[in-house]
């Protein structure tokens, strides 16, 4: 899955360097893929912080290899959108939520139904002004609880905007997800 993501980043016109946070001890095999490899952190944001120390650009793109269907077109569009949005600290890929979402209490009872018209399923890539992301990652107390880096930037007062994208930029977390990803990749290759 990492190699599928790397293919998209290599094909993107806006990417000049690729840094991968690898599981500790796996940096050498990852570096053999032609990227800068650094040890990942204890949490997701720690991994991003470690990788960010090796990035030189004013704009950085954070991506999970668990989303192997990312495209170079999406990456370039998001980087260009952030460059054009002077007052934005970040641009995040997201798709509108189509399911009805229920908030459930501790006992499994529905507490409320959320209005999905303003809900988005956030994905990666997430594109940030490097300084805004560095500042957000400096708040070490928030790092373990962060489910994405945009959350940290938002807490620092950074303006983050949505880049609407397709739900086929799926996250592979189950064997079913992997089957779907492989099917979608085969369709792309045809």
mmCIF file of C-alpha atoms in Angstrom:
data_model
loop_
_atom_site.group_PDB
_atom_site.id
_atom_site.type_symbol
_atom_site.label_atom_id
_atom_site.label_comp_id
_atom_site.label_asym_id
_atom_site.label_seq_id
_atom_site.Cartn_x
_atom_site.Cartn_y
_atom_site.Cartn_z
ATOM 1 C CA UNK A 1 0.000 0.000 0.000
ATOM 2 C CA UNK A 2 2.894 2.349 0.698
ATOM 3 C CA UNK A 3 4.191 1.863 -2.820
ATOM 4 C CA UNK A 4 0.774 2.688 -4.310
ATOM 5 C CA UNK A 5 0.760 5.960 -2.360
ATOM 6 C CA UNK A 6 4.364 6.704 -3.308
ATOM 7 C CA UNK A 7 3.505 6.277 -6.997
ATOM 8 C CA UNK A 8 0.888 9.031 -6.690
ATOM 9 C CA UNK A 9 3.239 11.371 -4.826
ATOM 10 C CA UNK A 10 6.030 10.809 -7.353
ATOM 11 C CA UNK A 11 3.625 11.646 -10.177
ATOM 12 C CA UNK A 12 2.419 14.868 -8.509
ATOM 13 C CA UNK A 13 3.890 18.045 -9.995
ATOM 14 C CA UNK A 14 3.797 19.914 -6.667
ATOM 15 C CA UNK A 15 5.862 17.415 -4.649
ATOM 16 C CA UNK A 16 9.619 17.992 -4.412
ATOM 17 C CA UNK A 17 10.550 15.663 -1.569
ATOM 18 C CA UNK A 18 8.979 12.642 0.119
ATOM 19 C CA UNK A 19 9.574 11.811 3.777
ATOM 20 C CA UNK A 20 8.057 8.654 5.244
ATOM 21 C CA UNK A 21 7.631 7.963 8.947
ATOM 22 C CA UNK A 22 8.266 4.239 9.179
ATOM 23 C CA UNK A 23 7.717 1.889 12.087
ATOM 24 C CA UNK A 24 10.809 2.142 14.322
ATOM 25 C CA UNK A 25 13.437 -0.260 13.023
ATOM 26 C CA UNK A 26 11.976 -0.298 9.495
ATOM 27 C CA UNK A 27 13.604 2.889 8.228
ATOM 28 C CA UNK A 28 16.212 1.125 6.054
ATOM 29 C CA UNK A 29 13.746 -1.005 4.044
ATOM 30 C CA UNK A 30 11.532 2.056 3.524
ATOM 31 C CA UNK A 31 14.522 4.187 2.464
ATOM 32 C CA UNK A 32 15.252 1.559 -0.215
ATOM 33 C CA UNK A 33 12.050 2.787 -1.898
ATOM 34 C CA UNK A 34 13.885 6.025 -2.729
ATOM 35 C CA UNK A 35 12.478 8.260 0.005
ATOM 36 C CA UNK A 36 13.769 9.846 3.191
ATOM 37 C CA UNK A 37 12.718 7.488 5.976
ATOM 38 C CA UNK A 38 12.465 8.484 9.622
ATOM 39 C CA UNK A 39 11.343 6.577 12.687
ATOM 40 C CA UNK A 40 7.691 6.997 13.481
ATOM 41 C CA UNK A 41 6.566 8.256 16.863
ATOM 42 C CA UNK A 42 4.513 6.689 19.603
ATOM 43 C CA UNK A 43 1.352 8.287 18.156
ATOM 44 C CA UNK A 44 0.279 9.423 14.720
ATOM 45 C CA UNK A 45 1.139 13.058 15.398
ATOM 46 C CA UNK A 46 4.538 12.070 16.770
ATOM 47 C CA UNK A 47 5.253 10.375 13.455
ATOM 48 C CA UNK A 48 4.190 13.491 11.574
ATOM 49 C CA UNK A 49 6.382 15.660 13.817
ATOM 50 C CA UNK A 50 9.384 13.395 13.192
ATOM 51 C CA UNK A 51 8.856 13.551 9.431
ATOM 52 C CA UNK A 52 8.269 17.303 9.474
ATOM 53 C CA UNK A 53 11.772 17.907 10.848
ATOM 54 C CA UNK A 54 13.089 16.706 7.466
ATOM 55 C CA UNK A 55 10.777 18.858 5.319
ATOM 56 C CA UNK A 56 12.023 22.118 3.852
ATOM 57 C CA UNK A 57 9.034 23.473 1.957
ATOM 58 C CA UNK A 58 6.561 26.131 3.028
ATOM 59 C CA UNK A 59 3.688 23.752 2.269
ATOM 60 C CA UNK A 60 3.646 20.127 3.418
ATOM 61 C CA UNK A 61 1.339 17.252 2.571
ATOM 62 C CA UNK A 62 0.484 14.678 5.236
ATOM 63 C CA UNK A 63 -0.840 11.353 3.980
ATOM 64 C CA UNK A 64 -1.575 7.923 5.439
ATOM 65 C CA UNK A 65 -0.325 4.977 3.405
ATOM 66 C CA UNK A 66 -3.546 3.330 4.589
ATOM 67 C CA UNK A 67 -5.210 5.384 1.812
ATOM 68 C CA UNK A 68 -3.509 3.845 -1.230
ATOM 69 C CA UNK A 69 -6.015 5.207 -3.767
ATOM 70 C CA UNK A 70 -4.775 8.794 -3.523
ATOM 71 C CA UNK A 71 -4.055 10.350 -6.909
ATOM 72 C CA UNK A 72 -1.500 12.838 -8.114
ATOM 73 C CA UNK A 73 -4.381 14.970 -9.416
ATOM 74 C CA UNK A 74 -5.851 15.236 -5.896
ATOM 75 C CA UNK A 75 -2.464 16.029 -4.343
ATOM 76 C CA UNK A 76 -1.712 18.780 -6.873
ATOM 77 C CA UNK A 77 -5.208 20.293 -6.599
ATOM 78 C CA UNK A 78 -4.970 20.504 -2.811
ATOM 79 C CA UNK A 79 -1.481 22.037 -2.779
ATOM 80 C CA UNK A 80 -2.581 24.602 -5.372
ATOM 81 C CA UNK A 81 -5.746 25.368 -3.371
ATOM 82 C CA UNK A 82 -3.759 26.057 -0.201
ATOM 83 C CA UNK A 83 -1.300 28.231 -2.129
ATOM 84 C CA UNK A 84 -4.256 30.290 -3.404
ATOM 85 C CA UNK A 85 -5.991 30.494 0.023
ATOM 86 C CA UNK A 86 -3.833 33.145 1.713
ATOM 87 C CA UNK A 87 -5.722 33.010 5.021
ATOM 88 C CA UNK A 88 -5.893 29.237 5.297
ATOM 89 C CA UNK A 89 -3.512 27.153 7.408
ATOM 90 C CA UNK A 90 -4.643 23.918 5.797
ATOM 91 C CA UNK A 91 -6.743 22.145 3.200
ATOM 92 C CA UNK A 92 -8.090 18.673 3.932
ATOM 93 C CA UNK A 93 -9.595 16.060 1.647
ATOM 94 C CA UNK A 94 -13.102 15.048 2.658
ATOM 95 C CA UNK A 95 -16.280 13.564 1.272
ATOM 96 C CA UNK A 96 -19.797 14.507 2.345
ATOM 97 C CA UNK A 97 -21.309 12.006 4.780
ATOM 98 C CA UNK A 98 -24.113 10.075 3.103
ATOM 99 C CA UNK A 99 -25.121 7.817 5.994
ATOM 100 C CA UNK A 100 -27.359 8.897 8.830
ATOM 101 C CA UNK A 101 -25.147 9.378 11.891
ATOM 102 C CA UNK A 102 -26.376 8.633 15.411
ATOM 103 C CA UNK A 103 -24.662 9.687 18.622
ATOM 104 C CA UNK A 104 -24.904 6.822 21.114
ATOM 105 C CA UNK A 105 -24.433 6.859 24.877
ATOM 106 C CA UNK A 106 -22.545 4.445 27.096
ATOM 107 C CA UNK A 107 -25.470 2.020 27.341
ATOM 108 C CA UNK A 108 -25.917 1.718 23.567
ATOM 109 C CA UNK A 109 -28.951 3.976 23.511
ATOM 110 C CA UNK A 110 -29.296 6.584 20.770
ATOM 111 C CA UNK A 111 -28.909 10.052 22.278
ATOM 112 C CA UNK A 112 -29.440 12.024 19.094
ATOM 113 C CA UNK A 113 -29.351 11.946 15.320
ATOM 114 C CA UNK A 114 -26.894 14.375 13.799
ATOM 115 C CA UNK A 115 -27.757 16.590 10.842
ATOM 116 C CA UNK A 116 -25.543 15.147 8.127
ATOM 117 C CA UNK A 117 -25.836 18.200 5.863
ATOM 118 C CA UNK A 118 -22.785 19.723 7.576
ATOM 119 C CA UNK A 119 -20.842 16.510 8.193
ATOM 120 C CA UNK A 120 -17.843 15.433 6.171
ATOM 121 C CA UNK A 121 -15.782 12.245 6.325
ATOM 122 C CA UNK A 122 -12.199 13.471 6.537
ATOM 123 C CA UNK A 123 -9.463 11.745 4.579
ATOM 124 C CA UNK A 124 -5.847 12.295 3.732
ATOM 125 C CA UNK A 125 -4.016 13.942 2.158
ATOM 126 C CA UNK A 126 -4.081 16.954 4.416
ATOM 127 C CA UNK A 127 -2.065 19.943 3.211
ATOM 128 C CA UNK A 128 -0.693 22.565 5.614
ATOM 129 C CA UNK A 129 1.456 25.608 5.783
ATOM 130 C CA UNK A 130 4.531 24.053 7.393
ATOM 131 C CA UNK A 131 4.815 26.706 10.114
ATOM 132 C CA UNK A 132 1.170 26.244 11.168
ATOM 133 C CA UNK A 133 1.644 22.483 11.420
ATOM 134 C CA UNK A 134 4.891 22.859 13.367
ATOM 135 C CA UNK A 135 3.166 25.180 15.838
ATOM 136 C CA UNK A 136 0.249 22.758 16.233
ATOM 137 C CA UNK A 137 2.572 19.799 16.803
ATOM 138 C CA UNK A 138 4.441 21.729 19.512
ATOM 139 C CA UNK A 139 1.419 21.253 21.815
ATOM 140 C CA UNK A 140 2.612 17.855 23.037
ATOM 141 C CA UNK A 141 -0.324 17.373 25.409
ATOM 142 C CA UNK A 142 -2.798 17.156 22.497
ATOM 143 C CA UNK A 143 -0.808 14.790 20.304
ATOM 144 C CA UNK A 144 -1.953 11.408 21.652
ATOM 145 C CA UNK A 145 -5.641 12.324 21.360
ATOM 146 C CA UNK A 146 -5.464 13.742 17.834
ATOM 147 C CA UNK A 147 -7.181 11.635 15.208
ATOM 148 C CA UNK A 148 -5.842 13.882 12.465
ATOM 149 C CA UNK A 149 -3.436 16.779 12.138
ATOM 150 C CA UNK A 150 -6.081 19.267 11.039
ATOM 151 C CA UNK A 151 -7.619 18.918 14.492
ATOM 152 C CA UNK A 152 -4.381 20.189 16.040
ATOM 153 C CA UNK A 153 -4.109 23.097 13.598
ATOM 154 C CA UNK A 154 -7.750 24.024 14.280
ATOM 155 C CA UNK A 155 -7.097 24.067 18.048
ATOM 156 C CA UNK A 156 -4.320 26.597 17.443
ATOM 157 C CA UNK A 157 -6.799 28.849 15.631
ATOM 158 C CA UNK A 158 -5.705 27.884 12.124
ATOM 159 C CA UNK A 159 -8.313 28.098 9.380
ATOM 160 C CA UNK A 160 -8.728 24.717 7.688
ATOM 161 C CA UNK A 161 -10.875 24.320 4.577
ATOM 162 C CA UNK A 162 -12.417 21.272 2.948
ATOM 163 C CA UNK A 163 -11.430 20.036 -0.491
ATOM 164 C CA UNK A 164 -14.327 17.883 -1.650
ATOM 165 C CA UNK A 165 -13.177 14.545 -2.967
ATOM 166 C CA UNK A 166 -14.498 11.156 -3.884
ATOM 167 C CA UNK A 167 -15.328 8.554 -1.259
ATOM 168 C CA UNK A 168 -13.213 6.066 -3.276
ATOM 169 C CA UNK A 169 -10.130 7.458 -1.517
ATOM 170 C CA UNK A 170 -10.836 4.784 1.082
ATOM 171 C CA UNK A 171 -8.868 3.934 4.170
ATOM 172 C CA UNK A 172 -7.788 0.303 4.261
ATOM 173 C CA UNK A 173 -8.259 -1.002 7.797
ATOM 174 C CA UNK A 174 -10.012 -4.344 7.271
ATOM 175 C CA UNK A 175 -9.638 -7.271 4.841
ATOM 176 C CA UNK A 176 -12.869 -6.091 3.166
ATOM 177 C CA UNK A 177 -11.343 -2.619 2.607
ATOM 178 C CA UNK A 178 -8.293 -4.227 1.002
ATOM 179 C CA UNK A 179 -10.501 -6.203 -1.400
ATOM 180 C CA UNK A 180 -12.340 -3.007 -2.378
ATOM 181 C CA UNK A 181 -9.055 -1.113 -2.850
ATOM 182 C CA UNK A 182 -7.624 -3.861 -5.047
ATOM 183 C CA UNK A 183 -10.801 -3.853 -7.159
ATOM 184 C CA UNK A 184 -10.683 -0.088 -7.585
ATOM 185 C CA UNK A 185 -6.977 -0.184 -8.490
ATOM 186 C CA UNK A 186 -7.638 -2.887 -11.098
ATOM 187 C CA UNK A 187 -10.380 -0.711 -12.595
ATOM 188 C CA UNK A 188 -7.959 2.234 -12.798
ATOM 189 C CA UNK A 189 -5.363 0.087 -14.584
ATOM 190 C CA UNK A 190 -7.815 -0.860 -17.362
#
